[in-house]
PDB file of C-alpha atoms and ligand atoms in Angstrom:
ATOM      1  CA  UNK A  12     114.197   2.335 130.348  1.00  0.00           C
ATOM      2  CA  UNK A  13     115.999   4.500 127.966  1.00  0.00           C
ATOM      3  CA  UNK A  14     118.540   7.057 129.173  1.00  0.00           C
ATOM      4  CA  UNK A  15     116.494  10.206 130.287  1.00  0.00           C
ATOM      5  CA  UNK A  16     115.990  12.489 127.415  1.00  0.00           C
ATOM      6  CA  UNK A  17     117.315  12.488 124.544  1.00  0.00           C
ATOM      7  CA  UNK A  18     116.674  16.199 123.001  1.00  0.00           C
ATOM      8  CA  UNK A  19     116.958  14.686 119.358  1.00  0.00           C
ATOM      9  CA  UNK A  20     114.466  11.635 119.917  1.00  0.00           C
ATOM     10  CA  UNK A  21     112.470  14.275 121.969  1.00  0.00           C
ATOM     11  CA  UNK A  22     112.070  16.847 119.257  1.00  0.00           C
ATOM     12  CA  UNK A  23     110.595  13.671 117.335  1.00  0.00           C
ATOM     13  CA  UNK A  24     107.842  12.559 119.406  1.00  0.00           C
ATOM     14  CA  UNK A  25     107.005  16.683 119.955  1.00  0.00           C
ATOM     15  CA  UNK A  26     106.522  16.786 115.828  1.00  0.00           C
ATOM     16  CA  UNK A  27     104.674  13.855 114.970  1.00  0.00           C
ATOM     17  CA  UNK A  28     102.133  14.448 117.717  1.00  0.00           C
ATOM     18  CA  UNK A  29     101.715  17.549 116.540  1.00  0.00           C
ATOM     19  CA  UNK A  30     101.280  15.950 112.977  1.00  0.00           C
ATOM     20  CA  UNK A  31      98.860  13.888 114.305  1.00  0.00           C
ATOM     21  CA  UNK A  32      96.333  16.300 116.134  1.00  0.00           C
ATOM     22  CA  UNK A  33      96.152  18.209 113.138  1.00  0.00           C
ATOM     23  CA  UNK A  34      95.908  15.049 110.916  1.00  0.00           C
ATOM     24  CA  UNK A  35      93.283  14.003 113.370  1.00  0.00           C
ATOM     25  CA  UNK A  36      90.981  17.125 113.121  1.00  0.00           C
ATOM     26  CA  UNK A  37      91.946  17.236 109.025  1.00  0.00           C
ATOM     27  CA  UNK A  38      89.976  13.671 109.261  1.00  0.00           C
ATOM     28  CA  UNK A  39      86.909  14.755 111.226  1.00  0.00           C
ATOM     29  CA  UNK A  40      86.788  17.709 109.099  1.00  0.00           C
ATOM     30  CA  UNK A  41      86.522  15.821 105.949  1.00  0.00           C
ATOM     31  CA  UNK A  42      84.558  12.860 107.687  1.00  0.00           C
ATOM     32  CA  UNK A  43      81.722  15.784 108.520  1.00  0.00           C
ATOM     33  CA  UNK A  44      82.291  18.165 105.221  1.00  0.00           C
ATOM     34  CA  UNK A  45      82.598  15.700 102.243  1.00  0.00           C
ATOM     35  CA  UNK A  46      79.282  15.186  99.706  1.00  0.00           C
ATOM     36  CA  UNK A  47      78.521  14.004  96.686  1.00  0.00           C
ATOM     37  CA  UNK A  48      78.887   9.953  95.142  1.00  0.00           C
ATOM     38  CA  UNK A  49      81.531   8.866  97.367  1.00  0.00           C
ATOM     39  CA  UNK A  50      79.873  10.018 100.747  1.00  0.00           C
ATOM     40  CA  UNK A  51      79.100   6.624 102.236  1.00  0.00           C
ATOM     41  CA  UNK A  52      82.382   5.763 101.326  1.00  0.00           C
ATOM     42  CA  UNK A  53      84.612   8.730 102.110  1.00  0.00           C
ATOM     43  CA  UNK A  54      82.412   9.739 105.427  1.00  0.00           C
ATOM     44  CA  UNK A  55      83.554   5.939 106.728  1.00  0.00           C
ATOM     45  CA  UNK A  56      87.041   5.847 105.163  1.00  0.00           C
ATOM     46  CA  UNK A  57      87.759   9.603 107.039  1.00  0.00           C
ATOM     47  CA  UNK A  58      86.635   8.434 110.200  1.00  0.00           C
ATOM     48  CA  UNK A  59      88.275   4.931 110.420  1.00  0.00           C
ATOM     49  CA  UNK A  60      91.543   6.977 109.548  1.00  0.00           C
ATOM     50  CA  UNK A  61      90.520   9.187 112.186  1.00  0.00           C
ATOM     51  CA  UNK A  62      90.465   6.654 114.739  1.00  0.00           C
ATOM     52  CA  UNK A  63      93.949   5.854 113.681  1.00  0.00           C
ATOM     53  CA  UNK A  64      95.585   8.314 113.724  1.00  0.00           C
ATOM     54  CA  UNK A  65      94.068   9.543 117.115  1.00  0.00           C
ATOM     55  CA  UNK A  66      95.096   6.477 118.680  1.00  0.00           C
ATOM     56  CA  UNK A  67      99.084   7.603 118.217  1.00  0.00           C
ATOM     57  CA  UNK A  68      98.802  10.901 119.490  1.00  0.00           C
ATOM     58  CA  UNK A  69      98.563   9.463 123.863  1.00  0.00           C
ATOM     59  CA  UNK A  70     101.625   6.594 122.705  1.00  0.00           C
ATOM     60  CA  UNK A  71     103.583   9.981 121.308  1.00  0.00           C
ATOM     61  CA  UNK A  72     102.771  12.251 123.945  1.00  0.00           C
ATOM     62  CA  UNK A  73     103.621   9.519 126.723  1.00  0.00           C
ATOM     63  CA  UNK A  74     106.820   8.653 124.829  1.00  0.00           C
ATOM     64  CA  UNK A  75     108.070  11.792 125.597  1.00  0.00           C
ATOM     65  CA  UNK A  76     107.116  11.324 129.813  1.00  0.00           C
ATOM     66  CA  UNK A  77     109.079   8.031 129.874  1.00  0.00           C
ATOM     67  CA  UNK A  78     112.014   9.693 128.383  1.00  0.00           C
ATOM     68  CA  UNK A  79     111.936  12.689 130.873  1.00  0.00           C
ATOM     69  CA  UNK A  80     110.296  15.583 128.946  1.00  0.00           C
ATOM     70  CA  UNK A  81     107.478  17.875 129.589  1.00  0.00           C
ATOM     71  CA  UNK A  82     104.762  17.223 126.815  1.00  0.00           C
ATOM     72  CA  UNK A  83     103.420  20.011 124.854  1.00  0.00           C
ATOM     73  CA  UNK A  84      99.510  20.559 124.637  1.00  0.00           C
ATOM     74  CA  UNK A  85      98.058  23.485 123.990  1.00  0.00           C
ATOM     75  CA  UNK A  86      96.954  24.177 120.701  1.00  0.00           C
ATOM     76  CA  UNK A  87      99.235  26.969 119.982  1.00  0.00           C
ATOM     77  CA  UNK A  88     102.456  24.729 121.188  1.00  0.00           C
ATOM     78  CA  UNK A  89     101.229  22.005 118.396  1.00  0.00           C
ATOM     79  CA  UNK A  90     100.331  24.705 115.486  1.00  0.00           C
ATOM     80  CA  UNK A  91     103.832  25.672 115.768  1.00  0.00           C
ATOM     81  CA  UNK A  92     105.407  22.257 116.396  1.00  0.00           C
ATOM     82  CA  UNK A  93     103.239  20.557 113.591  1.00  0.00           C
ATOM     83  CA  UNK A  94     105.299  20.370 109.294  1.00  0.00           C
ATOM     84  CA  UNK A  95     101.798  19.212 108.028  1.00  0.00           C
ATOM     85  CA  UNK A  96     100.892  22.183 105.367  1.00  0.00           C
ATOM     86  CA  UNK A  97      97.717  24.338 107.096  1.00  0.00           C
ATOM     87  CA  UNK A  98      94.582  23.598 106.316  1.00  0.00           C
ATOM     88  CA  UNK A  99      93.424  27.398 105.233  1.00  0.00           C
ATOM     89  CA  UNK A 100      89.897  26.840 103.937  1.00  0.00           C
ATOM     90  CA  UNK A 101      87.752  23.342 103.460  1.00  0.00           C
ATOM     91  CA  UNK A 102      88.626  21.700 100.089  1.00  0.00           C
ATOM     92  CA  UNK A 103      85.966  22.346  97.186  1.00  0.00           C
ATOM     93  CA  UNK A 104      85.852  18.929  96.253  1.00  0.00           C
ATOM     94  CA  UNK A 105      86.963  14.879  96.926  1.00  0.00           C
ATOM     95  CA  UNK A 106      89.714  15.001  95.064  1.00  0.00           C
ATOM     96  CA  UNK A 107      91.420  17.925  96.966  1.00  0.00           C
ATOM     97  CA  UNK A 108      90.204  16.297 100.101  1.00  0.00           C
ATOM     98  CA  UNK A 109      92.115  13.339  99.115  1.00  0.00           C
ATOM     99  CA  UNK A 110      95.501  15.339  97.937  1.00  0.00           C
ATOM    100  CA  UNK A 111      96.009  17.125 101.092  1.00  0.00           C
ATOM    101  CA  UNK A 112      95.174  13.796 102.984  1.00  0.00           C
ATOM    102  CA  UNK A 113      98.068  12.130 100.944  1.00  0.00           C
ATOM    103  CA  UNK A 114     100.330  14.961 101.331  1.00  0.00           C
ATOM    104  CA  UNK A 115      99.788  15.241 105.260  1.00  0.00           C
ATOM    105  CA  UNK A 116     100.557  11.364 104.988  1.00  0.00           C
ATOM    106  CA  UNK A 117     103.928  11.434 102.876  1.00  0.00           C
ATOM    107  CA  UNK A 118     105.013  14.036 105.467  1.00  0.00           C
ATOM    108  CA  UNK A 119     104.631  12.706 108.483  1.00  0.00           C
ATOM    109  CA  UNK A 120     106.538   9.258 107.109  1.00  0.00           C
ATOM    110  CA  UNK A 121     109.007  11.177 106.033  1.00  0.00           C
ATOM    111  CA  UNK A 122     109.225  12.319 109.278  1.00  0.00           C
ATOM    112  CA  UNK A 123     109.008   8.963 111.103  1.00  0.00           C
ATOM    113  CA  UNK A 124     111.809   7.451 109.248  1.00  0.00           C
ATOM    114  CA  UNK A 125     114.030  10.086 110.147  1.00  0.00           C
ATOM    115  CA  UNK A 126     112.813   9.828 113.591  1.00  0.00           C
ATOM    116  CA  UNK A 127     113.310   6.024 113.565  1.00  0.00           C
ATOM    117  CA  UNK A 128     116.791   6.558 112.365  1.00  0.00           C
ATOM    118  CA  UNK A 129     117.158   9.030 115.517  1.00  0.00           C
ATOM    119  CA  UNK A 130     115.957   6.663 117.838  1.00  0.00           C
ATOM    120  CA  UNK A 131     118.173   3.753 116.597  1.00  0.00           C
ATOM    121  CA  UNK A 132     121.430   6.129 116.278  1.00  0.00           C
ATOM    122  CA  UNK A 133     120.741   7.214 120.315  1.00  0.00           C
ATOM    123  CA  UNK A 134     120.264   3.317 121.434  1.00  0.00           C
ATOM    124  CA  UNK A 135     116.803   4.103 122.340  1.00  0.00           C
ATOM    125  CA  UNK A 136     115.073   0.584 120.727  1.00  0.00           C
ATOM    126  CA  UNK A 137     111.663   1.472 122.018  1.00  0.00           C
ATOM    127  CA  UNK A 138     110.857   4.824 120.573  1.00  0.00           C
ATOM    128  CA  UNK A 139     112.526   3.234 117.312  1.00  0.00           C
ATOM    129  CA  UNK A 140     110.543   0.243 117.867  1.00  0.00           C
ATOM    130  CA  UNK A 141     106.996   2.854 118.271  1.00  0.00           C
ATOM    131  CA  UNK A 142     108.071   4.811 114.725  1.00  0.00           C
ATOM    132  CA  UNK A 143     108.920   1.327 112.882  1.00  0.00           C
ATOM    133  CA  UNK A 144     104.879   0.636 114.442  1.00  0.00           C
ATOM    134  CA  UNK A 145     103.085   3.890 113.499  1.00  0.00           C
ATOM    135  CA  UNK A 146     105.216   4.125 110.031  1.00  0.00           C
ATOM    136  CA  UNK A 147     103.286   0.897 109.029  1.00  0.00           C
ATOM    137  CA  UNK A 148     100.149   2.441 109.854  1.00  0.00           C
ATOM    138  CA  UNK A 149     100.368   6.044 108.336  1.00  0.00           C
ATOM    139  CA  UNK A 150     101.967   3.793 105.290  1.00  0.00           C
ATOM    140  CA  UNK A 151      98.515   1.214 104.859  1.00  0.00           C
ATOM    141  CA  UNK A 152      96.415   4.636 105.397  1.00  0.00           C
ATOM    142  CA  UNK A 153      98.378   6.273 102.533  1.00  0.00           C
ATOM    143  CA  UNK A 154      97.936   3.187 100.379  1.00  0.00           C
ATOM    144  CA  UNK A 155      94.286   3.206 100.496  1.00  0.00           C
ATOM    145  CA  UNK A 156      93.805   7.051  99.672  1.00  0.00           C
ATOM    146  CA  UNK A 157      96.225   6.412  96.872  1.00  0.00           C
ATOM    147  CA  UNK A 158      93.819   3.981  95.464  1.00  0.00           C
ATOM    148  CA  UNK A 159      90.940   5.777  95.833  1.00  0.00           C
ATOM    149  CA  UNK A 160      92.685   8.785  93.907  1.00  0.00           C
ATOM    150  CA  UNK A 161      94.419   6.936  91.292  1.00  0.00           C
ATOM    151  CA  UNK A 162      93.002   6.406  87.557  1.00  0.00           C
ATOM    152  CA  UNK A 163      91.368   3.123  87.228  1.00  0.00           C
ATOM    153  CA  UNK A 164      93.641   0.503  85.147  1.00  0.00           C
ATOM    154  CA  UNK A 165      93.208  -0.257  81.457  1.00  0.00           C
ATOM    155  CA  UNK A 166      92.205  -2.708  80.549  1.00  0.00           C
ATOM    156  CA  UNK A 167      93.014  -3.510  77.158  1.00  0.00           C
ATOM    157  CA  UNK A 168      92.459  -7.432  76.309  1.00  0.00           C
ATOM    158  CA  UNK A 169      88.901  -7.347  77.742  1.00  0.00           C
ATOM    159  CA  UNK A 170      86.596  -5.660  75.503  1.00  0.00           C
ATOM    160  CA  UNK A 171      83.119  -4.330  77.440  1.00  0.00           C
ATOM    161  CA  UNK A 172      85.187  -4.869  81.341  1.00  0.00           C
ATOM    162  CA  UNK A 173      86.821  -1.182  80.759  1.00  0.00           C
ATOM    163  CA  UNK A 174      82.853  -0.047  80.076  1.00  0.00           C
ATOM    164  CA  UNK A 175      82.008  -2.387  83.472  1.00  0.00           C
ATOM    165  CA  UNK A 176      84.902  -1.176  85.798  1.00  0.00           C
ATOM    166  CA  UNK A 177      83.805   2.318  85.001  1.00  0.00           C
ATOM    167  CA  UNK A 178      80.590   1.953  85.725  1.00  0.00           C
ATOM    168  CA  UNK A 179      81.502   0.173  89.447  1.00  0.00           C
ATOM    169  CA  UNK A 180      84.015   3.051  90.104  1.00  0.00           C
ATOM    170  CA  UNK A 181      82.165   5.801  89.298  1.00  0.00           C
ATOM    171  CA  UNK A 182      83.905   7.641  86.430  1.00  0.00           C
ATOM    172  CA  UNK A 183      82.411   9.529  84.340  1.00  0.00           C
ATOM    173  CA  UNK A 184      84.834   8.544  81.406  1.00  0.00           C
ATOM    174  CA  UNK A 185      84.667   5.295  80.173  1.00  0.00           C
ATOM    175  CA  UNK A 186      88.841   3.468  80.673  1.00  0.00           C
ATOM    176  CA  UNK A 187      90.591   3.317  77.515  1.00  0.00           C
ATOM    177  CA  UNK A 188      88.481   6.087  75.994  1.00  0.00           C
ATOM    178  CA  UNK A 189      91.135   8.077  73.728  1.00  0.00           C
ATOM    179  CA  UNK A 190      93.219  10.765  76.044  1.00  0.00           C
ATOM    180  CA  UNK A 191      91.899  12.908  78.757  1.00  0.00           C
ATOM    181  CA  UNK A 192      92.551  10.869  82.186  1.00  0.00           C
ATOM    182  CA  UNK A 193      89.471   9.630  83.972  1.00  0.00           C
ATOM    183  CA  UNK A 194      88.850  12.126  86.107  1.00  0.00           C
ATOM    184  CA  UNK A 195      87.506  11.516  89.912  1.00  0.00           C
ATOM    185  CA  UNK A 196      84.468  13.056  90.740  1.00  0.00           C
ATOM    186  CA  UNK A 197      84.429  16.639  91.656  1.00  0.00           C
ATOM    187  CA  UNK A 198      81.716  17.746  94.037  1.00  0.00           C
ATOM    188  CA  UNK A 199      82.105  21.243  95.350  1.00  0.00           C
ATOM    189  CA  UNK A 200      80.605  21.320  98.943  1.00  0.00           C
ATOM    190  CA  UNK A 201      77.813  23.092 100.300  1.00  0.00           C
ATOM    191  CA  UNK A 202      78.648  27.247 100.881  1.00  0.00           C
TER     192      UNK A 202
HETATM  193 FE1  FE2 B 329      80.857  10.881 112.809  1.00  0.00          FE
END
């Protein structure tokens, strides 16, 4: 059992809960809202993620028990507790969907490492030990959205692929086609 509560380590497990209820409902929001090509995939991807993420938030909140502290639930207490930017209105298209998904991501492992080095600087091995878990897991999560938004490679030595990956990806623009980026599709969502 770690020494009772450490304020530091405390203030830790208070954020990234936070982070992850709102991360949590940013998923389901998407999950429900997003159209267009991508649906099958996206609508899946969102809610897999979704399950993720909401799978931290009892191991955070609990975290904080074991180490003494009262745990914060209301939605007001985790609005103000949460760094993830705010929502404001749904995103008019996949892309932007996928940008604020990536950007609630890069925060909250920011935030993890710096609660991991917390952790390890107060002696407290098993809240380190949960961080250096969930890290991993916000990390594979951001990998795959980075994928999905990135421009497809070129492909340069194989004449008619570029043409074939394309097609299979769902640009518009064939890869390799002379400037302008391949752009991901851009559905705006139902009014
Ligand atoms: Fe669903």
């Amino acid at each position: 059992m770690p020494r009772a509560h450490s304020a530091p380590v405390v203030a830790h497990l208070v954020r990234e809960q936070a982070n992850a209820v709102q991360l949590y409902l940013r998923y389901k929001g998407y999950h429900w809202n997003v159209a267009g090509p991508l649906f099958r995939e996206l609508h899946l991807l969102f809610d897999e993620h979704a399950r993720t993420v909401f799978e931290t938030i009892d191991v955070l909140a609990e975290r904080q028990r074991m180490l003494g502290a009262a745990v914060p639930y209301t939605l007001e207490e985790l609005r103000a507790a949460s760094t993830l930017p705010a929502e404001g209105t749904l995103p008019g298209t996949t892309r932007e969907m996928l940008a604020r998904l990536l950007a609630s991501h890069r925060v909250i492992i920011e935030g993890m490492h710096a609660a991991f080095k917390a952790a390890d600087t107060e002696g407290d091995p098993g809240t380190a030990d949960l961080f250096a878990r969930f890290v991993q897991a916000h990390q594979k999560m951001e990998w795959f959205l980075r994928e999905l938004a990135s421009e497809p490679p070129v492909v340069a030595d194989e004449p008619g692929r570029s043409a074939y990956v394309a097609e299979k990806s769902g640009y518009a623009t064939p890869i390799g086609a002379a400037h302008g980026s391949p752009s991901f599709p851009s559905h705006p969502l139902p009014s």
